[in-house]
Structures are given as C-alpha cells and as structure tokens.
Amino acid sequence: MANSSAITAAVRLSEKLPFPLKRLADLAYNYWWCWTSDRIALFQTIDPQEWERCGHNPVAILESSSYERLTQLAEDPFYLKQISALTREFDTYMAQKDTWVSRVAPQVSQDRPIAYFCAEFGIHESLPVYSGGLGILAGDHLKSSSDLGVPLVGVGLLYRQGYFRQRLNRHGWQEDYYLDNPFQRMPLELIKDEQGQPLTIQLEIRQRQVKVQIWRVQVGRVSLYLLDSDRQDNDPIDRWLTGHLYGGNLETRIAQEVVLGIGGVRALTALGIQPSVYHLNEGHAAFCTLEIARQAIERTGKSFYDIEAEVRNSCVFTTHTPVPAGHDVFSPDLIDSYFAHYWPQLRLSREQFLALGARRLGDPWEPFGMTVLALRMCRACNGVSELHGQVSRKMWTVLFPRRSEADVPIGYITNGVHAPTWTAPLLADLYNQYLGADWKTRAVDPQMWAKVDEIPDEELWSRHLILKDRLIAYTRYKVKKAREQRGEDYKLIQATDSLLDSNVLTIGFARRFSPYKRGDLILRDAQRALKIFGNAQRPVQIIFAGKAHPADEEGKRIIQRLMEWCQNSGILNRVAFIEDYDIYTGQKLVQGVDVWLNNPRRPLEASGTSGQKVCFNGGINCSVLDGWWCEGYQADANGKGINGWAIGEDAHTSDQELQDRIDSQSLYQLLEEEIVPLYYDQDANGIPHRWVQMMKTSIKTNAPLFNTDRMIADYVSQVYVPEIATRVGPILAKVLL
Ligand SMILES: *Cc1c(COP(=O)(O)O)cnc(C)c1O
C-alpha cells in the first residue's frame, strides 16, 4: 500500500505556518473548503493581490506569504475564530460515519469503492484540468459522493498545461495559449512507494515503455487520482502525452485514452484499490474494460469470452453526446499501431479485437468506436437527461438489431449541480435563516425548498442586487484588464467604468462556443436586437463568456461577431464579453444574472448544467426546451411559463436555417412581451414583486431535482447497487433525509 504518504504534503506545509494557523494546511490540501460558506475570505484575507495572481490556489498563497504576514493573522481573534470553527466542521465532516450510503447501501464499503473514470475534472479554478460541462459534472459528482458518503475514487489525467487559455485580439479573434501548471505548489500529492520514490505504472505506447506517476487530490472524503507521464525517464515525446486536455490530433487522443483507461486500472491496482464498480463517464475511458479483462485473463488463464460477462458485471457507462460525430472513433490503422501488442494478451485475434469497437460487423474498414466498446462491455448505460436517453436509444439501435428502439438498454439519469458549490454564500446565508441551517444536506427535499416563499421579497431582491453588483464590478475589472492588454484606445479603457448598470435587466450567456450552441442567435435580427438592448426606458444588457475549441473556426467567428456587435454605439454599455471562461467566472455569472439564456439547436444539448446553477441563486432560465430544461420548465394552463421561459416549440426541424429563424423570433418575442415588462414592473421601492415570485418558483421547482445529491442517489440506487433500487423506491428524497 502506498497510502501512508497521504498527508506528508500538508504536514510539510504546516511546518512553515505559525502555531495558531497550522490547521490551514489541512484545509489547503483538501478541496472541501471550496464549498463552505466561509470560502470567500478564508485564504483571500492573507493577501488579496497574491490570491488573485496565484489563481486562488490555497497552497501557493500559504507558501508565498511572509512569516510576518502570517503572524499578523495569527494575532487576529476574528480570523482565529473563523479557522477554529471551520476546522471543527472539517474534522466532523471527515470523521462522519452515519452517512446516507451507510444507511441505504451498507454493502458498498470503503474496501470496494466505485472507481469513477473521466478525462477531465472541474473541482475549482485553481486546478485547471477541465474544459467545460463534462469536467464540472465530474467535479460535482465527486463532491456529492463525498457529502453522501459514497465510497468512490476518481481517476483522471493530470495535464501539464490543462486546457488552453483564451484571449481576444483587437479584431475580436480568439487567440489560444497555454500556461504551465505548477504541480509542486498545488493542492496535490505525488504518491510515493515504500522507498519514497514516486509510485509508477508502465504502459507500452507506440512501441515504447512509458512510466506514469500518480497524484492525489483530496475532495472531501473522496480521493481523485490523476495520472501524469511527465517524467524525466520517459522519451521527451511521451512526456507530453498528458500535456494538454483535448489538445492534439487523433494520435494524442488515442494515446491519452490508453493512459486513462489502461493506465487508470493499473494505477488502481498499484494503489491496492479493488473497485466494486468501474464507472466510465463518457467513452474516453472505455479501454479500461479491456485492461480489467486482461488482468482477469492473466490471473485465471481463462479466455476473453469466458470472463467477458464478469467484466461487464463490474462496469457501467454514462454517455454524454447526442450526435454520432461527437463520439471518439479510431481507424483500424490507428488501433493496429496502439494495440497490436495488446490483443494477444487478451487472447484475441485482430479481427476479434476490432469487432469490440465496430458498429457493424464484417466491414474491415469499420472504425473502432469508444462508445461502442463501452456499450458492449458495460452492464448499465445511461444518458444524462430524459430526452438525451431517448436520443441515445435511437442512435444506438444499430448495436441491438434484435431490439426495438424503446428496448435499447440505455436509460437516463438527469445531471445536477453541487448546491453548496454553486450557491452564492450570501444566498446560502438566507437559506440558513429561512430553510434551516441543514439546508445543504436536504437539497433533495421539495418541502424544504417550498419555504423560500417565507423569504420576504425585499430580502431576496436586495441580496440578488448585491450579487448582481458584484458581477458587474467583476465584469468591468475583467473587461478593463483585457482592453489594457490589447492596447486599446485610452477612452475605451476608461469607458469600462460605466459598462453595465445594476438597475438594468441583465442576461448571462456563458458556455463553450460550439456552433450548435448558437452563441450569436440573439444577433440574427440585428435591428430588432438593438431596439431591445438599446431601449431608453427599459434597457437590457447581456454578458457573454466562453471559449471556442482551438480547431473550431466557426466557433471563433461567432465570438468575433459578438465582439463586433459590442462596438455598436447604441449599446456600448450594454454588452460585455468576459475572456477565459472558468469556474470562477462561471460562479460570478450564475450568481449575479437576472436571466440565463440558453439556445442550443435541439436536441444537441445532452443536459446542460449552467442553467441549473442559476436556479440556486434566484436567476431565471430562458432556454430552448432541450436537455434538462425539458424536465425543469413548467407552464400554466395558458402555456405561460411559471418558473422560466421556453424558447421555440417542443419540437424541431432538420432545416437549420428555418429553426434558427423560428427560435430567434421566439426569443425576441419573449423578451419584448414577457421578460422585459415583468422585470420593469416594480413598486415604489423598486421591487419587482411578480419577478421575485418567479424567482421563488424557479428555486422551489428546480432546486430539489437538479442537484447532484439527487443525481448521486440515482446512480447509487439504479446503477452502482441496483439490488437496493426497490428498497430506495422512486422517492429518493425520503431516503436521503
Ligand atoms: C457549468 C459550467 C459549464 C457547463 O455549462 P453548460 O450549461 O453545460 O454548457 C461549462 N464551463 C464552466 C466553467 C461551468 O461552470
């Protein structure tokens, strides 16, 4: 076992801290702190500027602070009280035995955890090894698993330079660049063996032996293991295998997926971890099923087909992509060069091996699909919303020729978000008062959420305004910095001081700029849009953020069109673009906007989660009926939304041009006739009571459903431990309490 080194990094750090602050090291090395209500001041207080500079990295800020500054804090009774309360809470949390899982599924023990594989994890902005929704979902999966006591370990890759960083040039064109992650100064621990050397596993990749080391990140009670090939004893090319997230070509992609899938299983073996379930979050990790088989064959001497059922029995799969082109496929040539040495170890021929990933058998040119492999080798498969489940069944009927579409064995578990992470501390404080101090552990309880009605409109609205102000100040700061860096005109830089206005109806739109998300749909009729945004009495403003994948020219053009639109004199102070979207910017946005806009081409948004984050903060969704919003949106008898708005119809056409026209017109109409009038219907004190009513309805109806506690309870009872499904029943809320 290599786990004895678990706390050495924290111990090393604590030795540098003055006595009353020593426990800060434990907090710094466990991301639990980032979902407490005390998170804002905890580390920032040490040195706000340095906190900003180091990307909100708690280890770096403690490492870089002077002893003089730290002893200053050590004599501040307020700070000491805060730390002591927080460490007490932390110790209680970590030691808690009576968890939800211990009650409903005691058979899942720490000795046989669930291993959750994913290519990216978005836990906090200080660990930039994520690109977007998939990673955030994985991060929230770990956090709720920790909260509910699910014995789970995460397995992923540690990318030396993470995902690309975005800046826009003076022509509004996205420029991509990469920054090195300083792992030694991050809340990570390199796993060592008994000799004190880094624990490594070996892989054969492109006829070379590659050594991979393993880092641990602590996320509450859950450990996340990240694999890293950047070692001196590797070939220089192989050191970059884990260089970038979604960076390279198909070659890098398959190599990374070998490291994640096969390397991930070997790493768990080296760590002495024997999972009871392997959860493949998206097809990237599907090679892990082969390695589980290979180890069983080596152990038992049986054939692949003899142990296949056993492998299937321990593997489950979540698919995230509603379009065929979104699934990783590799040509037989590529498979040859990465697996020619491997299929003999599975006692398979080349043809038998290729058949595992082939949609249709018998065609020698049929590519090897990761989703196909996962669907073949996993006992349970699910999409991430009801609609996505349906779309996935249709897409994969080809693999189940003897079944009707409805019987294709792909179910769904709708995504959620981790409520404590995404709820603004200022609103969490309000929930503490009106819903009860234990609201975070009762996120699935609709009766508890119904109590938001007891919050006086004035109070909810005034906190919302503070958060909106915060978002506007942050947006100005970011836009000003970007304009300075671009070397823009002095006047334009000065003008950021009057960018946006907290009295104005504020829309947020932040997500990847993939063409299907239609980031510029709102510009389709530029004149009509100008009238809405530039209206003198009842203006509207919008804040954009998001990256286009470096290879996505069309996505970059969409961003450029938005940047050009920003310069229109009628709406100069009404449109802003925040560069380099990340978790921090995401939090500021979802916590501060009035309306969250989402207008993907239906049904291409498998679930979407940013709109769910908005619900916990009193923002209201205006979205195409796609992904999770199909399940969240509620209308009254007249077809008017009561907890948000639906763009377009509950149907779609394959004529994109027509669909864009229908949806954009519907969006304009909603803004003109419903959203703007409702927002500006304010009493003498400036309180829009009908609007606040809708905020409350949005919280009440969405919060109990679209959180990761509900999602994890679903995974445990339907997928991880199906034996308990009947006992848990459909009303998970009851069991969670
Ligand atoms: C929530 C989140 C996403 C995912 O948003 P979608 O609505 O699924 O597009 C992407 N990036 C960041 C930084 C997020 O916080």
CSV table of C-alpha atoms in Angstrom, one decimal, residues 4 38 44 59 71 81 171 236 309 371 396 429 435 488 548 572 610 618 621 665-666 680 717:
chain,number,residue,atom,x,y,z
A,4,SER,CA,0.9,6.2,4.0
A,38,ASP,CA,-16.6,30.7,4.6
A,44,GLN,CA,-8.0,35.7,0.3
A,59,VAL,CA,-1.2,26.1,-1.2
A,71,THR,CA,1.9,36.1,12.4
A,81,LYS,CA,-12.2,32.1,15.5
A,171,HIS,CA,-10.2,42.1,-34.1
A,236,PRO,CA,10.5,13.6,-24.5
A,309,ALA,CA,-19.6,-11.3,-18.5
A,371,THR,CA,-18.9,4.4,-27.2
A,396,TRP,CA,-27.6,3.1,-30.9
A,429,ASP,CA,-26.9,32.5,4.4
A,435,LEU,CA,-35.0,26.9,5.2
A,488,GLU,CA,-7.0,49.6,-26.8
A,548,ALA,CA,-14.3,28.1,-28.8
A,572,LEU,CA,-21.9,50.3,-25.9
A,610,SER,CA,-25.1,26.0,-16.1
A,618,GLY,CA,-32.6,33.1,-8.0
A,621,ASN,CA,-33.9,30.4,-17.2
A,665,GLN,CA,-38.1,35.2,-33.3
A,666,SER,CA,-39.5,33.4,-30.3
A,680,TYR,CA,-39.6,46.6,-15.0
A,717,SER,CA,-29.7,3.0,-6.4
